[in-house]
mmCIF file of C-alpha atoms in Angstrom:
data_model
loop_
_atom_site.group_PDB
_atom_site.id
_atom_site.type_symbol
_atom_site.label_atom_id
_atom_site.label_comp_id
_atom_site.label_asym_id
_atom_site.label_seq_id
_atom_site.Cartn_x
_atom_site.Cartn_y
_atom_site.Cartn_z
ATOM 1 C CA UNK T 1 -80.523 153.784 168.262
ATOM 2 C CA UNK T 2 -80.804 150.444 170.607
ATOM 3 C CA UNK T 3 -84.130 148.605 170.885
ATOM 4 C CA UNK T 4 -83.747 149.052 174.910
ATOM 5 C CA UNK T 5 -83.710 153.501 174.037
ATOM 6 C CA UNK T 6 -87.428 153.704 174.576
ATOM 7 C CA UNK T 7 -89.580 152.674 176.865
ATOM 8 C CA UNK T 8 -93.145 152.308 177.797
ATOM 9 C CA UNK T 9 -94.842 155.189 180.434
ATOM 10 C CA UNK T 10 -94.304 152.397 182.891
ATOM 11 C CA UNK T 11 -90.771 151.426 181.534
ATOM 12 C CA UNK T 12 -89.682 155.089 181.630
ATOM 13 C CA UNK T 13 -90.797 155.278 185.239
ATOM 14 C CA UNK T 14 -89.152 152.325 185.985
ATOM 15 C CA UNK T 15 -86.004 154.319 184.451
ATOM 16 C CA UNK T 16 -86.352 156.829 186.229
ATOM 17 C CA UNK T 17 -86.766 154.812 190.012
ATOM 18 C CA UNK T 18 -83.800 152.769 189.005
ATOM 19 C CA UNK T 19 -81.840 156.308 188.435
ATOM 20 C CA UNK T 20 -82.413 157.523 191.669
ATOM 21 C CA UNK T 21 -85.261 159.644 191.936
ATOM 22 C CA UNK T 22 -89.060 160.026 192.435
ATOM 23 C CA UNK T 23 -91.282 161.059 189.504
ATOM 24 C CA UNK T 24 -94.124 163.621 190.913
ATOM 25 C CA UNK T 25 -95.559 165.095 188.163
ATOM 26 C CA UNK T 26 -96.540 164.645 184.641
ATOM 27 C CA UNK T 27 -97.953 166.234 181.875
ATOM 28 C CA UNK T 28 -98.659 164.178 178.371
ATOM 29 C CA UNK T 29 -99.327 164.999 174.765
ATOM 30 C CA UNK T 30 -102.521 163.843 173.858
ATOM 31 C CA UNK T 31 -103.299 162.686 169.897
ATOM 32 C CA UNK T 32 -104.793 166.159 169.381
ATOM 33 C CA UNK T 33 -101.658 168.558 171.337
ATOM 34 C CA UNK T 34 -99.521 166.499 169.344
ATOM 35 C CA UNK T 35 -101.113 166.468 166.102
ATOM 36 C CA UNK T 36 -101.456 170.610 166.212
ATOM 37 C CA UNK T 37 -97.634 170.732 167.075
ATOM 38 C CA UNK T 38 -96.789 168.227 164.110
ATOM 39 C CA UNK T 39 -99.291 170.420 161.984
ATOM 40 C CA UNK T 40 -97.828 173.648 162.465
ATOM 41 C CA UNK T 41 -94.462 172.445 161.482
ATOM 42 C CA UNK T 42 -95.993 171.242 158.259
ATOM 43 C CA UNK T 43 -97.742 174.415 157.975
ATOM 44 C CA UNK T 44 -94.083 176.470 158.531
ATOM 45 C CA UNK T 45 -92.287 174.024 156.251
ATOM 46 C CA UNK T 46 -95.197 174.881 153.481
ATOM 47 C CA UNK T 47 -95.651 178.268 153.695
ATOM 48 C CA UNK T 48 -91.775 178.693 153.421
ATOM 49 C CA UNK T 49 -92.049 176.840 150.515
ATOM 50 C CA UNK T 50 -94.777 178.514 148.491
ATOM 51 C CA UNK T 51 -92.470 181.658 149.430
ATOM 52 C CA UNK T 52 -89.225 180.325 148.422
ATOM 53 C CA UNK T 53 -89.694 178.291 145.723
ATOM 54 C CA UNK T 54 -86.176 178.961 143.930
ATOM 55 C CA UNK T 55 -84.346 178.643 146.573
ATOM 56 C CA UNK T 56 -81.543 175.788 146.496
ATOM 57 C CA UNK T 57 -82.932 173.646 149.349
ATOM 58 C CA UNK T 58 -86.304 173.855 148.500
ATOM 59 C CA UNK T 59 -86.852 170.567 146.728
ATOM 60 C CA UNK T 60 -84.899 168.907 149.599
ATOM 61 C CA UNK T 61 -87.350 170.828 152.089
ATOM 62 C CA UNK T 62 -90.155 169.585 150.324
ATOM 63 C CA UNK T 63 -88.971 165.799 150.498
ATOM 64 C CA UNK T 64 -88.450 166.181 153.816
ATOM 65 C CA UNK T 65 -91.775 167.767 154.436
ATOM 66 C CA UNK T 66 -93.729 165.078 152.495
ATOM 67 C CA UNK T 67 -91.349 162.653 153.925
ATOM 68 C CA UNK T 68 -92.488 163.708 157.391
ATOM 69 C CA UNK T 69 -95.957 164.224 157.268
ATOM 70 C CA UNK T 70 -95.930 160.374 155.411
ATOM 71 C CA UNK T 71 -94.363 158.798 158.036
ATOM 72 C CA UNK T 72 -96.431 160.796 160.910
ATOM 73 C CA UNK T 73 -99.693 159.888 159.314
ATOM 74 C CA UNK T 74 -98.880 156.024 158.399
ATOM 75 C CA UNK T 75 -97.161 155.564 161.844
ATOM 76 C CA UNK T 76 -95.808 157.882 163.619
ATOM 77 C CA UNK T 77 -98.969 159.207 165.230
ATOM 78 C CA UNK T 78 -99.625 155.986 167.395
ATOM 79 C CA UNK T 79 -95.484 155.473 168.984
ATOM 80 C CA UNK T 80 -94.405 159.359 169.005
ATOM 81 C CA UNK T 81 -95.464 161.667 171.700
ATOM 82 C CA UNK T 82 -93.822 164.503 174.554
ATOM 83 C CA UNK T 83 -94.155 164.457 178.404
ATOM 84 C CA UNK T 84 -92.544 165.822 180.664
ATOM 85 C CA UNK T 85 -91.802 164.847 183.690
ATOM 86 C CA UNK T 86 -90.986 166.309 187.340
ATOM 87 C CA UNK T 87 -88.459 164.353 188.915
ATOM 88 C CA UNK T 88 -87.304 164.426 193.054
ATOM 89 C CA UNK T 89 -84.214 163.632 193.619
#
């Protein structure tokens, strides 16, 4: 993905002027909404898991579990986020 995809909050509103329209509204993930949705994936992926555990793709669900909750917790957790955004054309 190009460096020029993302954007700051100001960049992205900036994207969204230059498109055309007139952002109104906004809700954003804070560190805690996000970390509960990130959790309960983990939580999904793991209790699958413990259920499953001879199933094929279980040792490549469980790399990309660890893989995930790695990358989340060394990084992830300070650049990734949801908003959305209300837009008026």
């Amino acid at each position: 993905m190009p460096k020029d995809s993302f954007a700051s909050l100001s960049g992205t509103a900036k994207l969204i002027e230059d498109a055309g329209y007139e952002l109104v509204e906004m809700v954003l993930a804070n560190h805690d909404i996000w970390d509960r949705y990130v959790a309960a994936q983990w939580w999904t992926l793991s209790e699958w898991l413990r259920e499953n555990p001879d199933d094929p793709d279980a040792s490549a669900l469980r790399q990309f579990l660890d893989h995930a909750r790695d990358s989340y917790l060394e990084y992830g957790r300070d650049y990734i986020g949801w908003g959305v955004f209300v837009l008026r054309g």
